[in-house]
Amino acid sequence: MTRFVAGYCASGPVDPSYLDLAEQVGTGIAARGWGLVWGGGNTSMMGALARATRRGGGPTVGVIPKALMAAEHADAAADELLVTDTMRERKRLMDERADAFLALPGGLGTLEELFEVWTSGYLGMHDRPVVLLDPTGHYDGLLSWLRSMPAGFVSQRGLDHLVITRDAQTALQACAPRA
Ligand code: AMP
């Protein structure tokens, strides 16, 4: 069975260097014989990630709420495009299809998705890898804030549950099945 990585990243206009990063990750997913499940949009990093995965021969499964099909340019080239009535349904289907979760630089939507799989993972509700690829320090402020909270708010175990790396190959390796 093909291994699917859920990719979370920006949907808005960003510097082209971030599109290159998304492309590198998509290429790496396909090179490993894996597939991508993502938000189904064709814009920004989300689009670059999906196109690069397909270009490399990897299957892409997009999951998009009906109401966002125009705004996020639903990707007609997806191997499967699942259209949902709600955001909750989108997240449920993405979760069902994913064998690992990989977040790249992104905004509010990316953060929301990352935090859900990160928290449910550290609470023991799933045991799939949750990985943050951050070559530019996009998340440094957030991570240092989380690490600096007074005792009792964010546990070390919770922090340790997220694999954080600046290197794309390391991030992909962390998405592989555990030995
Ligand atoms: P952003 O990081 O804000 O550019 O958004 C990246 C993706 O996250 C887009 O496909 C958004 O539709 C999606 N997104 C936004 N809000 C949510 C949410 N509450 N739950 C899941 N995905 C979301």
CSV table of C-alpha atoms and ligand atoms in Angstrom, one decimal:
chain,number,residue,atom,x,y,z
A,1,MET,CA,0.0,0.0,0.0
A,2,THR,CA,1.3,3.4,-0.9
A,3,ARG,CA,2.4,5.5,2.1
A,4,PHE,CA,0.7,8.9,2.2
A,5,VAL,CA,2.1,12.0,3.8
A,6,ALA,CA,-0.3,14.8,4.7
A,7,GLY,CA,1.4,18.1,3.7
A,8,TYR,CA,0.4,21.3,5.4
A,9,CYS,CA,1.8,24.6,4.0
A,10,ALA,CA,0.9,28.1,2.9
A,11,SER,CA,-2.0,28.8,0.5
A,12,GLY,CA,-1.3,32.5,0.1
A,13,PRO,CA,1.2,34.5,-1.9
A,14,VAL,CA,4.7,33.9,-0.6
A,15,ASP,CA,8.3,34.5,-1.7
A,16,PRO,CA,9.3,32.1,-4.5
A,17,SER,CA,11.9,30.5,-2.3
A,18,TYR,CA,9.1,28.9,-0.3
A,19,LEU,CA,7.6,27.5,-3.5
A,20,ASP,CA,11.0,25.9,-4.2
A,21,LEU,CA,11.0,24.3,-0.8
A,22,ALA,CA,7.5,22.9,-1.4
A,23,GLU,CA,8.6,21.6,-4.7
A,24,GLN,CA,11.7,19.9,-3.2
A,25,VAL,CA,9.4,18.2,-0.7
A,26,GLY,CA,7.0,17.0,-3.3
A,27,THR,CA,9.8,15.6,-5.4
A,28,GLY,CA,11.2,13.8,-2.3
A,29,ILE,CA,7.8,12.3,-1.5
A,30,ALA,CA,7.4,10.9,-5.0
A,31,ALA,CA,11.1,9.7,-5.1
A,32,ARG,CA,10.3,7.6,-2.0
A,33,GLY,CA,7.3,6.0,-3.7
A,34,TRP,CA,4.9,7.8,-1.4
A,35,GLY,CA,1.8,9.9,-2.1
A,36,LEU,CA,0.5,13.2,-0.9
A,37,VAL,CA,-2.7,14.1,0.8
A,38,TRP,CA,-3.2,17.8,1.0
A,39,GLY,CA,-5.8,20.5,1.1
A,40,GLY,CA,-6.6,20.2,-2.6
A,41,GLY,CA,-5.7,23.7,-3.5
A,42,ASN,CA,-3.6,24.7,-6.5
A,43,THR,CA,-2.2,27.9,-5.1
A,44,SER,CA,1.1,28.9,-3.5
A,45,MET,CA,3.1,26.3,-1.7
A,46,MET,CA,0.1,23.9,-1.6
A,47,GLY,CA,0.0,23.9,-5.4
A,48,ALA,CA,3.8,23.6,-5.8
A,49,LEU,CA,3.9,20.6,-3.4
A,50,ALA,CA,1.2,18.7,-5.2
A,51,ARG,CA,2.5,19.5,-8.7
A,52,ALA,CA,6.0,18.3,-7.8
A,53,THR,CA,4.6,15.1,-6.2
A,54,ARG,CA,2.7,14.3,-9.4
A,55,ARG,CA,5.6,15.2,-11.6
A,56,GLY,CA,7.6,12.7,-9.8
A,57,GLY,CA,4.9,10.0,-10.3
A,58,GLY,CA,3.4,10.2,-6.8
A,59,PRO,CA,-0.3,10.1,-6.3
A,60,THR,CA,-2.0,13.2,-4.9
A,61,VAL,CA,-5.2,13.2,-2.9
A,62,GLY,CA,-6.8,16.6,-2.4
A,63,VAL,CA,-9.4,17.2,0.2
A,64,ILE,CA,-11.2,20.6,0.0
A,65,PRO,CA,-14.4,22.1,1.4
A,66,LYS,CA,-16.9,23.0,-1.3
A,67,ALA,CA,-16.9,26.6,0.0
A,68,LEU,CA,-13.1,27.0,-0.6
A,69,MET,CA,-13.0,25.5,-4.1
A,70,ALA,CA,-12.8,28.8,-5.8
A,71,ALA,CA,-10.7,30.7,-3.3
A,72,GLU,CA,-8.1,27.9,-3.0
A,73,HIS,CA,-8.3,27.0,-6.7
A,74,ALA,CA,-9.3,23.3,-6.3
A,75,ASP,CA,-6.8,21.3,-8.2
A,76,ALA,CA,-8.5,19.5,-11.1
A,77,ALA,CA,-5.3,17.5,-11.8
A,78,ALA,CA,-5.4,15.7,-8.4
A,79,ASP,CA,-5.6,12.0,-8.7
A,80,GLU,CA,-8.4,12.1,-6.3
A,81,LEU,CA,-10.2,15.3,-5.3
A,82,LEU,CA,-12.5,14.8,-2.3
A,83,VAL,CA,-15.0,17.7,-1.9
A,84,THR,CA,-16.4,18.1,1.6
A,85,ASP,CA,-19.3,20.1,3.1
A,86,THR,CA,-17.3,21.3,6.0
A,87,MET,CA,-13.8,22.0,7.2
A,88,ARG,CA,-14.2,19.4,9.9
A,89,GLU,CA,-15.0,16.7,7.3
A,90,ARG,CA,-11.9,17.9,5.3
A,91,LYS,CA,-9.7,17.4,8.4
A,92,ARG,CA,-11.2,14.0,9.2
A,93,LEU,CA,-10.6,12.7,5.6
A,94,MET,CA,-7.1,14.0,5.6
A,95,ASP,CA,-6.4,12.3,8.9
A,96,GLU,CA,-7.9,9.0,7.6
A,97,ARG,CA,-5.7,9.0,4.6
A,98,ALA,CA,-2.4,10.1,6.2
A,99,ASP,CA,0.4,7.9,7.4
A,100,ALA,CA,2.6,10.8,8.5
A,101,PHE,CA,2.1,14.6,8.9
A,102,LEU,CA,4.5,17.1,7.5
A,103,ALA,CA,4.1,20.9,8.1
A,104,LEU,CA,6.1,23.4,6.1
A,105,PRO,CA,6.1,27.2,6.6
A,106,GLY,CA,2.5,28.4,6.5
A,107,GLY,CA,-0.1,30.7,8.1
A,108,LEU,CA,-3.1,30.3,10.3
A,109,GLY,CA,-4.6,27.3,8.5
A,110,THR,CA,-1.3,25.4,8.6
A,111,LEU,CA,-0.9,26.2,12.3
A,112,GLU,CA,-4.4,24.9,13.0
A,113,GLU,CA,-3.8,21.7,11.2
A,114,LEU,CA,-0.3,21.2,12.7
A,115,PHE,CA,-1.5,21.8,16.3
A,116,GLU,CA,-4.3,19.3,15.9
A,117,VAL,CA,-2.2,16.4,14.8
A,118,TRP,CA,0.7,17.4,17.2
A,119,THR,CA,-1.6,17.5,20.3
A,120,SER,CA,-3.5,14.4,19.4
A,121,GLY,CA,-0.2,12.6,18.8
A,122,TYR,CA,1.3,13.5,22.1
A,123,LEU,CA,-1.9,12.6,23.9
A,124,GLY,CA,-1.5,9.1,22.4
A,125,MET,CA,-4.5,9.3,20.1
A,126,HIS,CA,-2.4,8.3,17.1
A,127,ASP,CA,1.2,7.2,16.7
A,128,ARG,CA,2.0,8.6,13.3
A,129,PRO,CA,5.0,10.9,12.8
A,130,VAL,CA,4.4,14.7,13.1
A,131,VAL,CA,7.2,16.6,11.5
A,132,LEU,CA,7.9,20.3,11.1
A,133,LEU,CA,10.3,21.3,8.2
A,134,ASP,CA,11.5,24.9,8.8
A,135,PRO,CA,14.6,25.8,6.9
A,136,THR,CA,14.2,29.5,7.4
A,137,GLY,CA,13.3,29.8,11.1
A,138,HIS,CA,9.7,30.7,10.2
A,139,TYR,CA,8.5,29.1,13.4
A,140,ASP,CA,11.4,30.1,15.7
A,141,GLY,CA,9.3,32.7,17.5
A,142,LEU,CA,6.4,30.3,18.1
A,143,LEU,CA,8.7,27.5,19.2
A,144,SER,CA,10.7,29.7,21.6
A,145,TRP,CA,7.5,31.0,23.1
A,146,LEU,CA,6.2,27.5,23.7
A,147,ARG,CA,9.5,26.4,25.2
A,148,SER,CA,9.6,29.5,27.5
A,149,MET,CA,6.1,29.0,29.1
A,150,PRO,CA,6.0,28.7,32.8
A,151,ALA,CA,6.1,25.1,34.2
A,152,GLY,CA,2.9,23.2,33.8
A,153,PHE,CA,1.7,24.7,30.5
A,154,VAL,CA,3.6,22.9,27.8
A,155,SER,CA,5.3,19.6,28.8
A,156,GLN,CA,8.7,18.5,27.5
A,157,ARG,CA,7.0,15.3,26.3
A,158,GLY,CA,4.6,17.4,24.2
A,159,LEU,CA,7.4,19.4,22.8
A,160,ASP,CA,9.5,16.3,22.1
A,161,HIS,CA,6.7,14.8,20.2
A,162,LEU,CA,7.2,17.1,17.2
A,163,VAL,CA,10.2,16.4,15.0
A,164,ILE,CA,11.6,19.8,14.0
A,165,THR,CA,14.2,20.1,11.3
A,166,ARG,CA,15.7,22.6,8.9
A,167,ASP,CA,16.6,19.9,6.4
A,168,ALA,CA,14.1,18.5,3.8
A,169,GLN,CA,15.7,15.1,3.6
A,170,THR,CA,15.7,14.7,7.4
A,171,ALA,CA,12.0,15.7,7.4
A,172,LEU,CA,11.2,13.1,4.8
A,173,GLN,CA,13.2,10.5,6.6
A,174,ALA,CA,11.2,11.3,9.8
A,175,CYS,CA,8.0,10.6,7.8
A,176,ALA,CA,9.1,7.1,7.0
A,177,PRO,CA,7.7,4.1,8.8
A,178,ARG,CA,9.4,3.5,12.1
A,179,ALA,CA,11.8,0.5,12.1
B,1,AMP,P1,-2.7,29.0,5.5
B,1,AMP,O1,-1.6,28.3,6.2
B,1,AMP,O2,-3.5,29.9,6.3
B,1,AMP,O3,-2.3,29.6,4.2
B,1,AMP,O4,-3.7,27.8,5.1
B,1,AMP,C1,-3.3,26.6,4.6
B,1,AMP,C2,-4.4,25.6,4.4
B,1,AMP,O5,-5.0,25.4,5.7
B,1,AMP,C3,-5.5,26.1,3.5
B,1,AMP,O6,-5.9,25.0,2.6
B,1,AMP,C4,-6.7,26.4,4.4
B,1,AMP,O7,-7.9,26.2,3.9
B,1,AMP,C5,-6.4,25.4,5.5
B,1,AMP,N1,-7.2,25.8,6.8
B,1,AMP,C6,-7.5,27.0,7.1
B,1,AMP,N2,-8.2,27.0,8.3
B,1,AMP,C7,-8.3,25.7,8.6
B,1,AMP,C8,-8.9,24.9,9.7
B,1,AMP,N3,-9.6,25.5,10.7
B,1,AMP,N4,-8.7,23.6,9.7
B,1,AMP,C9,-8.0,23.0,8.7
B,1,AMP,N5,-7.5,23.6,7.7
B,1,AMP,C10,-7.6,24.9,7.6
